[in-house]
Short mmCIF file of C-alpha atoms in Angstrom, two decimals:
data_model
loop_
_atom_site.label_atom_id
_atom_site.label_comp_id
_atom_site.label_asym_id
_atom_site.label_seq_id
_atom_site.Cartn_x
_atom_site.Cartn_y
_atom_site.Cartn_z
CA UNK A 1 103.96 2.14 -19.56
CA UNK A 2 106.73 4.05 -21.45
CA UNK A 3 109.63 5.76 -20.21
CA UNK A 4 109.39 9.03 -18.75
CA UNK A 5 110.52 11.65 -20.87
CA UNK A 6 113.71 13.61 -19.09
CA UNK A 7 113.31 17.43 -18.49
CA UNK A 8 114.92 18.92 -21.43
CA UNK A 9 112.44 16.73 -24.01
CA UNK A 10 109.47 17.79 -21.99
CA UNK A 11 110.33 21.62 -21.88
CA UNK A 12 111.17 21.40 -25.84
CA UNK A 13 108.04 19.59 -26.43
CA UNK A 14 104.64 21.47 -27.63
CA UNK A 15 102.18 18.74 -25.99
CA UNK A 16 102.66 17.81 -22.95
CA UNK A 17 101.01 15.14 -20.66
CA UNK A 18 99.09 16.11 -17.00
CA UNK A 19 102.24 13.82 -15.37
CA UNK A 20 104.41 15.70 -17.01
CA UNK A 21 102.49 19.30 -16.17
CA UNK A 22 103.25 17.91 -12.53
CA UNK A 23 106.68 17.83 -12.92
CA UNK A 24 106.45 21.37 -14.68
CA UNK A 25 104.71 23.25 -12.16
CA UNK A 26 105.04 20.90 -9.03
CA UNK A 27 101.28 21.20 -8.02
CA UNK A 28 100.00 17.46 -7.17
CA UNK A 29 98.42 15.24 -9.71
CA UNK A 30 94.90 14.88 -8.63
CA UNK A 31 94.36 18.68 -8.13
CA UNK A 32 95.51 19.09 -11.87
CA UNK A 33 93.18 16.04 -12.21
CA UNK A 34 90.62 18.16 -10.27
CA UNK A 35 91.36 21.36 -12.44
CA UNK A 36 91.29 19.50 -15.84
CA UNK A 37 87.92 17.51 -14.67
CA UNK A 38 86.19 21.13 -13.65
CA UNK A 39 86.79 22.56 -16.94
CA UNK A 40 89.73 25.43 -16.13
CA UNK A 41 92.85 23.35 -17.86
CA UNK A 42 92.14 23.20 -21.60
CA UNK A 43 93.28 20.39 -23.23
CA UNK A 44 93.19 18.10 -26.35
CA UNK A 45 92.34 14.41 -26.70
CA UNK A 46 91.58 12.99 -29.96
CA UNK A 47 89.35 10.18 -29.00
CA UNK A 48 88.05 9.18 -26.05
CA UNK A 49 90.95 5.98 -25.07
CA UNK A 50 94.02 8.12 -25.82
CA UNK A 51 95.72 10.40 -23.85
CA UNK A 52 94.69 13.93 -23.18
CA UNK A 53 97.33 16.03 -24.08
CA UNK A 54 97.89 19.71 -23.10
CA UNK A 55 100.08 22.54 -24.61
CA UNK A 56 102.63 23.40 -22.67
CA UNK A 57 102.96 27.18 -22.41
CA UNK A 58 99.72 27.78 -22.29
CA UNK A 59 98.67 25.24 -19.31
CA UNK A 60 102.09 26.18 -17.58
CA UNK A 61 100.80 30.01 -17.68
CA UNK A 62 97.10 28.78 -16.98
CA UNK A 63 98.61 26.56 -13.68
CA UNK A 64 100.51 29.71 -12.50
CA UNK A 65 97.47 32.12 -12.47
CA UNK A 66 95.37 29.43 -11.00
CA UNK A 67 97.99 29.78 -8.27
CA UNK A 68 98.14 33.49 -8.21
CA UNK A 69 94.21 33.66 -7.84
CA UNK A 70 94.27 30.74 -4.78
CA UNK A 71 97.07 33.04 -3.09
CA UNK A 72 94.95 35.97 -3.44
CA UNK A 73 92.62 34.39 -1.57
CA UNK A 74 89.87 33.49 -4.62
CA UNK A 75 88.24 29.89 -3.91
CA UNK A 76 87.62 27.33 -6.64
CA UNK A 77 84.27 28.14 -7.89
CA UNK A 78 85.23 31.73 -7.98
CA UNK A 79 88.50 31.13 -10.03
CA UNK A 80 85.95 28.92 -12.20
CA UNK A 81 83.75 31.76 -13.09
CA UNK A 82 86.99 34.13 -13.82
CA UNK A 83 88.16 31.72 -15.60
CA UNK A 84 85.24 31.20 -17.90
CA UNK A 85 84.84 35.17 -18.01
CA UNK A 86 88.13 35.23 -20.06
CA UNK A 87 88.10 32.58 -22.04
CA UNK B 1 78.86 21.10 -7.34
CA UNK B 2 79.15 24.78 -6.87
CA UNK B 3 75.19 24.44 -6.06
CA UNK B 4 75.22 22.60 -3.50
CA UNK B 5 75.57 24.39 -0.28
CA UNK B 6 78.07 23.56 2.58
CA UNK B 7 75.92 20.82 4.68
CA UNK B 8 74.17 19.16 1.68
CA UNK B 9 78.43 18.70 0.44
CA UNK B 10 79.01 17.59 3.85
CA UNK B 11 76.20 15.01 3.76
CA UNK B 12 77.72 13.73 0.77
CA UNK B 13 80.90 13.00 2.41
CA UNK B 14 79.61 12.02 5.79
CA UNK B 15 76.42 10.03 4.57
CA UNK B 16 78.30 7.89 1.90
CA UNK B 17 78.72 4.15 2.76
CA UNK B 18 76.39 4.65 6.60
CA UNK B 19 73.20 2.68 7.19
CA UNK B 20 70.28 4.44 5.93
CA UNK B 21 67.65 2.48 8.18
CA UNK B 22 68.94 3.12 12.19
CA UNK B 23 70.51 5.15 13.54
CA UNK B 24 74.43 4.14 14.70
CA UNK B 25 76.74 5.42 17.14
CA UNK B 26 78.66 6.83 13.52
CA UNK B 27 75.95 8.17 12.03
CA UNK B 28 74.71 10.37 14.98
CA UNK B 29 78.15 11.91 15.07
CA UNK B 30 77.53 12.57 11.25
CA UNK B 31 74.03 14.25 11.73
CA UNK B 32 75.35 16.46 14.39
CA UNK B 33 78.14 17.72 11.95
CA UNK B 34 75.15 18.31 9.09
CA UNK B 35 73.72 20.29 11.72
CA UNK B 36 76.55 22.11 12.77
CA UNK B 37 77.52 22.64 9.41
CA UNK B 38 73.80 24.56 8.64
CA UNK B 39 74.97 26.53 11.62
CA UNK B 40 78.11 27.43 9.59
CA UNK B 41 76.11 27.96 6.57
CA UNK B 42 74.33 30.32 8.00
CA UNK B 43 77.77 32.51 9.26
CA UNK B 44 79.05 31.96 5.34
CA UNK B 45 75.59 33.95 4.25
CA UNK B 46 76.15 36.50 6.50
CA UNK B 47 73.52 35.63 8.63
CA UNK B 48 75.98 36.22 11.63
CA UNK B 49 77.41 39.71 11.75
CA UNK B 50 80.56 40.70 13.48
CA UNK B 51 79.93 42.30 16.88
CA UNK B 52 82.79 43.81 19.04
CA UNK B 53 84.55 40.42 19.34
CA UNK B 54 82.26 37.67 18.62
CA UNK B 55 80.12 37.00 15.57
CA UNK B 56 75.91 37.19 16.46
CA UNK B 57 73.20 36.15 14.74
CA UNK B 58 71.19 38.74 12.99
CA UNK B 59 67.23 38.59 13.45
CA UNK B 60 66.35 40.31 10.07
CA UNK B 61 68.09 38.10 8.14
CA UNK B 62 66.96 34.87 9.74
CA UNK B 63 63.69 33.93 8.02
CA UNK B 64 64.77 34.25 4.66
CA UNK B 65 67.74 32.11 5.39
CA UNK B 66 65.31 29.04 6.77
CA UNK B 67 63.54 28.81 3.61
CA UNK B 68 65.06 25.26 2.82
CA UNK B 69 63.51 22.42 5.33
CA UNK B 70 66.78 21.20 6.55
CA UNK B 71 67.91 24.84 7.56
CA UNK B 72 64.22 25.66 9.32
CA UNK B 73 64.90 22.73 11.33
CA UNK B 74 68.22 23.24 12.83
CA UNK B 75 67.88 27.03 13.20
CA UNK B 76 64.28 26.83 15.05
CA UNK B 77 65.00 24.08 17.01
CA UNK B 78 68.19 25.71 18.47
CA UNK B 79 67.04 29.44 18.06
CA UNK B 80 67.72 31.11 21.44
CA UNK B 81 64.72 32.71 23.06
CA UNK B 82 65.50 36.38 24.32
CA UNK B 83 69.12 37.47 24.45
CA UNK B 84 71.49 36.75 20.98
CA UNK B 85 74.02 34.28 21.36
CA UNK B 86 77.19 33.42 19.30
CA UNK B 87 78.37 30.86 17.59
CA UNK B 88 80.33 28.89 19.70
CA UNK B 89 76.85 29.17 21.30
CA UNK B 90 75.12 27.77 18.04
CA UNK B 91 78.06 24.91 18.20
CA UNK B 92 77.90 23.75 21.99
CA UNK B 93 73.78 23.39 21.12
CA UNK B 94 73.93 21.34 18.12
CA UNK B 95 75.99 18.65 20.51
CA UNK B 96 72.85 18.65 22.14
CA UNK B 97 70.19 17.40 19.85
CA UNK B 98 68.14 14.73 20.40
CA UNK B 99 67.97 11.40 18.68
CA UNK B 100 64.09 12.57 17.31
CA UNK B 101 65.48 15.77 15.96
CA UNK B 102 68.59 14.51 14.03
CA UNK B 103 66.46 11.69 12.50
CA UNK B 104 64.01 14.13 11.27
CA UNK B 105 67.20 16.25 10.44
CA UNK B 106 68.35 13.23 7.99
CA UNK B 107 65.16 13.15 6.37
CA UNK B 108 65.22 16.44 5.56
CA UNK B 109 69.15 16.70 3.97
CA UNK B 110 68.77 13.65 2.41
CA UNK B 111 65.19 14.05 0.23
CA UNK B 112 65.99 17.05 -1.73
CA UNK B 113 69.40 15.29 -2.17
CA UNK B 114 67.66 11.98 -3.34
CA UNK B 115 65.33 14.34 -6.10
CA UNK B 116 68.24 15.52 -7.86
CA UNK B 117 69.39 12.26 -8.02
CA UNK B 118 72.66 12.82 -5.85
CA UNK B 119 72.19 10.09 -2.95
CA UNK B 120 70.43 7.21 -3.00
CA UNK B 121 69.69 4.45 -0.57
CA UNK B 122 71.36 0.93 -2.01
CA UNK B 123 71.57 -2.56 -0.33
CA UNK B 124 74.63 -2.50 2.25
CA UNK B 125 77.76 -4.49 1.02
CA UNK B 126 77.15 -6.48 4.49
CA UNK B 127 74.12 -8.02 2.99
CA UNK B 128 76.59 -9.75 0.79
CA UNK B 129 78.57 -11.58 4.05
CA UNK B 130 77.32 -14.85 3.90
CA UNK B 131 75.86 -15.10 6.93
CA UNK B 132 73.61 -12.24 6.52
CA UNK B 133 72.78 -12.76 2.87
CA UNK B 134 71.62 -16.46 3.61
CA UNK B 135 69.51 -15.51 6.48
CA UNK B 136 67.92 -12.61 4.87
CA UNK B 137 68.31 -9.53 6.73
CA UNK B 138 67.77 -6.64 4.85
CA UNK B 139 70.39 -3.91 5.47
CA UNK B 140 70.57 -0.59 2.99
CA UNK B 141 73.12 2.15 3.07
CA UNK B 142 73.57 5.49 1.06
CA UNK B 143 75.35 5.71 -1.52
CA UNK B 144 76.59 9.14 -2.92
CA UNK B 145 76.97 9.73 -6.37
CA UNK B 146 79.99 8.81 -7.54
CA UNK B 147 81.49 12.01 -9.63
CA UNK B 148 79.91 14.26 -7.14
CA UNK B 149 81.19 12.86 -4.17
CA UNK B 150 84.69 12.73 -6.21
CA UNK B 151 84.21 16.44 -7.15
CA UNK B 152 83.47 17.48 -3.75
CA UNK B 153 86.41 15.26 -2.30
CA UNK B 154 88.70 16.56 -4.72
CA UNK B 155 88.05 20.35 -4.72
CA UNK B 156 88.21 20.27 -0.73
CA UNK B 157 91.51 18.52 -1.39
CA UNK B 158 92.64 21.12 -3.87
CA UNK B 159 91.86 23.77 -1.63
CA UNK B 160 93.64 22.27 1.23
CA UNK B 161 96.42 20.51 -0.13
CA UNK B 162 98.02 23.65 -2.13
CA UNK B 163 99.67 26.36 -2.04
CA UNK B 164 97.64 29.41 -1.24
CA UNK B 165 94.63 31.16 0.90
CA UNK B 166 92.13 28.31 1.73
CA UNK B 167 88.66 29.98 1.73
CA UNK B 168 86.06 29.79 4.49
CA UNK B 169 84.22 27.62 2.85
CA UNK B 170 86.91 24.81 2.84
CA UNK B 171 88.11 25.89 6.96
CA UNK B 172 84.49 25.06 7.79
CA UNK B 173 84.79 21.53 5.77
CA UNK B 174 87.98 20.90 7.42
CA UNK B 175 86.52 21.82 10.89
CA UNK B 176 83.58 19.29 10.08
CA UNK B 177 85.92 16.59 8.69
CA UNK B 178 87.59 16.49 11.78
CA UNK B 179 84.45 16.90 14.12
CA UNK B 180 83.24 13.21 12.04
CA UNK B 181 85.97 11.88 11.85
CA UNK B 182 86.16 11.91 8.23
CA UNK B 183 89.51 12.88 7.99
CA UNK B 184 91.22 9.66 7.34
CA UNK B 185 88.40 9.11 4.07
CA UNK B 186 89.80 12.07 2.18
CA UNK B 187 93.22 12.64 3.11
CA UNK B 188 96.34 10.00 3.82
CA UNK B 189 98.56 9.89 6.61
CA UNK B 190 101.07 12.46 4.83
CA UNK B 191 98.52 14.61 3.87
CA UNK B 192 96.44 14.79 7.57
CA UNK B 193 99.60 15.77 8.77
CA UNK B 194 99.94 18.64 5.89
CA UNK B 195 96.09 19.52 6.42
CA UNK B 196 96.99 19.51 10.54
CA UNK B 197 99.64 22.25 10.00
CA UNK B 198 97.11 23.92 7.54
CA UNK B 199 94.72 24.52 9.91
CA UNK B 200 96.97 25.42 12.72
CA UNK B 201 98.18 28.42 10.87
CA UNK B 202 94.54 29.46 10.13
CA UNK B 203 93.70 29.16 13.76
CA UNK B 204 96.68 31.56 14.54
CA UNK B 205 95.50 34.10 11.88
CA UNK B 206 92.35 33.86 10.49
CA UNK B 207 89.30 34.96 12.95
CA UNK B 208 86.63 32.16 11.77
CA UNK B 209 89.25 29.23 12.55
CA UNK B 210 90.30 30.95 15.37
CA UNK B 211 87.11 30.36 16.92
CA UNK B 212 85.90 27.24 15.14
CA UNK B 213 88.85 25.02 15.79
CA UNK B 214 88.82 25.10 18.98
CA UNK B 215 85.36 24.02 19.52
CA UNK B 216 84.05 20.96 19.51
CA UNK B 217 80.78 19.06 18.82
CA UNK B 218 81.41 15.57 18.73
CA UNK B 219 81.07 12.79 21.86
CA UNK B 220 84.39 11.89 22.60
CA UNK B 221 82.18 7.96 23.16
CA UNK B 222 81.75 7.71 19.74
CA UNK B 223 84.75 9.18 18.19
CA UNK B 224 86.34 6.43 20.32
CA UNK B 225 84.10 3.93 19.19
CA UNK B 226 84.90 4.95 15.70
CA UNK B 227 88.59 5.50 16.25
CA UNK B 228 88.46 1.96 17.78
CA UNK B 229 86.70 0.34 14.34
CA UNK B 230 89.34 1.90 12.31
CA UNK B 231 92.34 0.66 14.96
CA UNK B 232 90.74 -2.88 14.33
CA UNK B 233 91.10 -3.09 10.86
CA UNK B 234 94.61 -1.93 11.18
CA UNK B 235 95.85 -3.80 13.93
CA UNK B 236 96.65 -6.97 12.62
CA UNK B 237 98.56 -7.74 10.02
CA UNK B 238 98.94 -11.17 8.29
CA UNK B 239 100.49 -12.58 5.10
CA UNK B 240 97.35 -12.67 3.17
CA UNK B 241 96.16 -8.59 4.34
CA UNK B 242 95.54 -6.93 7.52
CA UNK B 243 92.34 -6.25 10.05
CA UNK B 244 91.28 -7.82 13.25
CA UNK B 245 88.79 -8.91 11.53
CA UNK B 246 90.91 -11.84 10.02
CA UNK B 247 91.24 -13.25 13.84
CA UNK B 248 87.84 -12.01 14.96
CA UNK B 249 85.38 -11.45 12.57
CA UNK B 250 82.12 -11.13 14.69
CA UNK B 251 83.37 -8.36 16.05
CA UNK B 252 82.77 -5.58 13.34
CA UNK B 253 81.14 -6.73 10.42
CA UNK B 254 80.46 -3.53 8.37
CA UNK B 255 84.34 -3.56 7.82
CA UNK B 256 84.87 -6.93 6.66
CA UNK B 257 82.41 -9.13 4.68
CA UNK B 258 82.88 -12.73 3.80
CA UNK B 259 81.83 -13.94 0.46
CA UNK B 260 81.87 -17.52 -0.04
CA UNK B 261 82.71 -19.79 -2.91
CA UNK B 262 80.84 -22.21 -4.86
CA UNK B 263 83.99 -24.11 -4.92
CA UNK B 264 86.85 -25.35 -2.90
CA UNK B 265 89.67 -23.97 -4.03
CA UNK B 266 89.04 -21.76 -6.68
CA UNK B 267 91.36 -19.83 -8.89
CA UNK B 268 91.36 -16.82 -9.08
CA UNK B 269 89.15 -16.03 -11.88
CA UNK B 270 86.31 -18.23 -10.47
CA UNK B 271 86.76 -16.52 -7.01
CA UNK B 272 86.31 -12.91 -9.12
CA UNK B 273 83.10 -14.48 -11.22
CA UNK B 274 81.23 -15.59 -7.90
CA UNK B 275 82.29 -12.31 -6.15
CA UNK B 276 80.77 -10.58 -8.99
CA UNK B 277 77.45 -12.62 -9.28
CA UNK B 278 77.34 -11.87 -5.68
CA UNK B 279 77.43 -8.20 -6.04
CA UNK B 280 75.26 -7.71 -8.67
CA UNK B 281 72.62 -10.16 -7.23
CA UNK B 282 72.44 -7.61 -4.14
CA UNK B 283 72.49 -4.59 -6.84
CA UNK B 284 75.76 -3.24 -6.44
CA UNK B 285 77.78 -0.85 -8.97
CA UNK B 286 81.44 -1.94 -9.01
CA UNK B 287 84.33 -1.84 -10.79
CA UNK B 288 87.54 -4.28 -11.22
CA UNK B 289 90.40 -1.69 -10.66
CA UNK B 290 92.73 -5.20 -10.92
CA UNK B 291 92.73 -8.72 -11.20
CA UNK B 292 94.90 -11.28 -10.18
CA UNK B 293 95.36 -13.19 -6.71
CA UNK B 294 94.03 -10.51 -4.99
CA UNK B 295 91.66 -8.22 -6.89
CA UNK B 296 90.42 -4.69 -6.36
CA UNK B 297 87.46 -3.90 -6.59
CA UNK B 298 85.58 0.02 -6.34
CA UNK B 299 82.07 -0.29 -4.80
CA UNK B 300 80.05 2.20 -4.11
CA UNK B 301 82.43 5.17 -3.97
CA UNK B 302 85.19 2.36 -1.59
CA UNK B 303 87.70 0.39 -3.18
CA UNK B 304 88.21 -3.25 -1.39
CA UNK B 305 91.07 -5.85 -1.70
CA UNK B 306 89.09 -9.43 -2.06
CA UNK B 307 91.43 -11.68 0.10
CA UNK B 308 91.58 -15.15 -0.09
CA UNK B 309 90.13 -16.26 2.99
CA UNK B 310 88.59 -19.51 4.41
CA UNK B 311 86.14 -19.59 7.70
CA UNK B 312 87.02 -22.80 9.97
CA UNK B 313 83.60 -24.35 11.17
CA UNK B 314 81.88 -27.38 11.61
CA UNK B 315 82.69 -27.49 7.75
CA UNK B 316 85.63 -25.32 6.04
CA UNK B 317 84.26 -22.48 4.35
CA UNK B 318 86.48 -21.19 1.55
CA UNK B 319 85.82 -17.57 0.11
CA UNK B 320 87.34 -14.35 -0.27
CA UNK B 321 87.05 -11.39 2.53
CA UNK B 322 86.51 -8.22 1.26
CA UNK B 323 88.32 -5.05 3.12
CA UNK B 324 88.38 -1.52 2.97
CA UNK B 325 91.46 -0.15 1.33
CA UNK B 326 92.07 3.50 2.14
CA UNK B 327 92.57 6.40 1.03
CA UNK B 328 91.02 5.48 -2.16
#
């Protein structure tokens, strides 16, 4: 396992991993897990073994309207479909 | 799993790992949540409308809504003749139903489940325990599959667990989590107490929990007899794990099952080998999650510590016992 990567590094970086998107946004890892699995975090992995890695201004801003939508009162499948709408 | 519709997610949860062939004191308390949780399916579709201060059924919209078998089943059986009733009505009644209707109830969740490939009915891990597997009792379970169960376990978690409006949807789940006593399979001790303060807000302000939450439809018999099996594999703890079990095993067997070894003592890679040859002779999917002295090992949707562990007899038996570990 390496060494986690302190705060500045991370928020410099372009790439970003989902522990590290935890420590961004401070939602839990499994629902980012949950989010990634489902399709609505976009991410890059260049083969199957290695790690998925996700850009950082883009996820963060992805996480925060995934939170906006839940607070408005929009349930999972429903942020889904918005989601897919956009894209 | 957006397809699947509030009971046939349920039956996911609630069905995964229970005997498939009689009918247990656990299981019952399951069925009677599927069947409250058409009940709520039917106030998600609008099939109950809001009147003056309590939600009623609406006639018209009735038959269209019992087109699926499972939902025809539950509705007629409990449908009210002459005056409408509400739904802590609906609720009360579905405590009610007899053993004949919930086993015809399980049949009818589980077979359009089954043709889509989503449950299927497995030999139970305690046909491994040696004393079973050498006599030859045959004992199956259902087992959910494994990403939707995780999909469905995992968006109610999302739901719950963050920030944000939970939808009605996930207050029903929550209501029949609790009602099966479920709870303690999705969610850890932290996070029951997060989901407990969750849904005491929604009771003080949202009108659905308000009315749901404070009914109930389980026995309190068998939430005590199931509250009991989980106290016993808690209660004791010894160097080598913890469970009752380790001092009583006769007790509860569907917690705890004894594999033994070919040899005496075995290291630990032989001990894995004949737990594995063991597993897949009864057909089991598993994977090692870790190796070592005491390996862990995901079956069928439950990962299990396999303990070192030897039975004292006529003879010494050595194997390895394997126990639940939760939450996964």
């Amino acid at each position: 396992m390496s060494r986690q990567r302190s705060l500045e590094v991370i928020l410099a970086s372009e790439y970003v991993s989902i522990g590290e998107l935890v420590r961004l946004t401070g939602t839990r890892y499994s629902t980012l897990k949950f989010y990634t699995e489902e399709g609505m975090l976009p991410f890059e992995q260049a083969e199957e073994n290695l790690t998925r890695r996700f850009h950082r201004e883009t996820t963060v801003k992805q996480i925060q309207k995934i939170k906006q939508m839940k607070a408005e009162g929009m349930s999972i499948p429903q942020m889904k479909e918005w989601l897919a709408r956009e894209r | 799993m957006d397809n699947l519709t509030l009971a046939q997610q349920f039956s996911l949860i609630g069905l995964n790992g229970q005997d498939s062939l009689y009918q247990t004191v656990v299981k019952k308390a399951t069925l009677r949540c599927v069947a409250a949780a058409v009940v709520l399916e039917a106030w998600l579709e609008g099939v109950f409308v809001w009147d003056r201060e309590w939600f009623m059924i609406d006639p018209l919209s009735i038959d269209s809504f019992c087109e699926e078998p499972y939902r025809s089943l539950v509705m007629k059986t409990l449908l009210p003749k002459g005056k409408n009733k509400d739904l802590s009505w609906w609720i009360r009644k579905v405590s009610g139903l007899s053993k004949r209707k919930m086993t015809q109830l399980e049949k009818a969740i589980t077979d359009p489940l089954r043709k889509q490939g989503l449950i299927e009915e497995i030999p139970g891990l305690l046909g491994c325990d040696l004393y079973l597997h050498s006599s030859g009792v045959e004992i199956k379970e259902y087992r959910s599959d494994s990403q939707s169960f995780l999909t469905i376990t995992e968006s109610v978690r999302a739901e719950v667990l963050e920030e944000g409006t939970i939808p009605d949807e996930a207050i029903c789940m929550l209501w029949l989590l609790r009602e099966s006593g479920c709870m303690h399979d999705l969610f850890s001790r932290n996070e029951i107490e997060t989901a407990g303060e969750k849904m005491g807000a929604l009771y003080r302000g949202n009108p659905l929990a308000k009315q749901l939450y404070m009914l109930r439809v389980r026995r309190g018999i068998e939430m005590a007899y199931k509250q009991f099996l989980k106290f016993k594999s808690r209660a004791v703890r010894t160097q080598t794990g913890s469970g009752i079990n380790f001092l009583f095993p006769a007790l509860e067997r569907s917690q705890s099952v004894f594999i033994e070894m070919e040899a005496w003592f075995s290291n630990p890679e032989r001990r894995l080998r004949d737990i594995k040859n063991r597993l897949e002779s009864q057909g089991h999917k598993f994977t090692i999650l870790r190796e070592g002295q005491i390996p862990l090992i995901q079956i069928d949707n439950v990962v299990y510590e396999a303990i070192p562990h030897v039975i004292y007899g006529r003879v010494p038996i050595h194997g390895v016992r394997l126990l639940p570990r939760r939450p996964f």
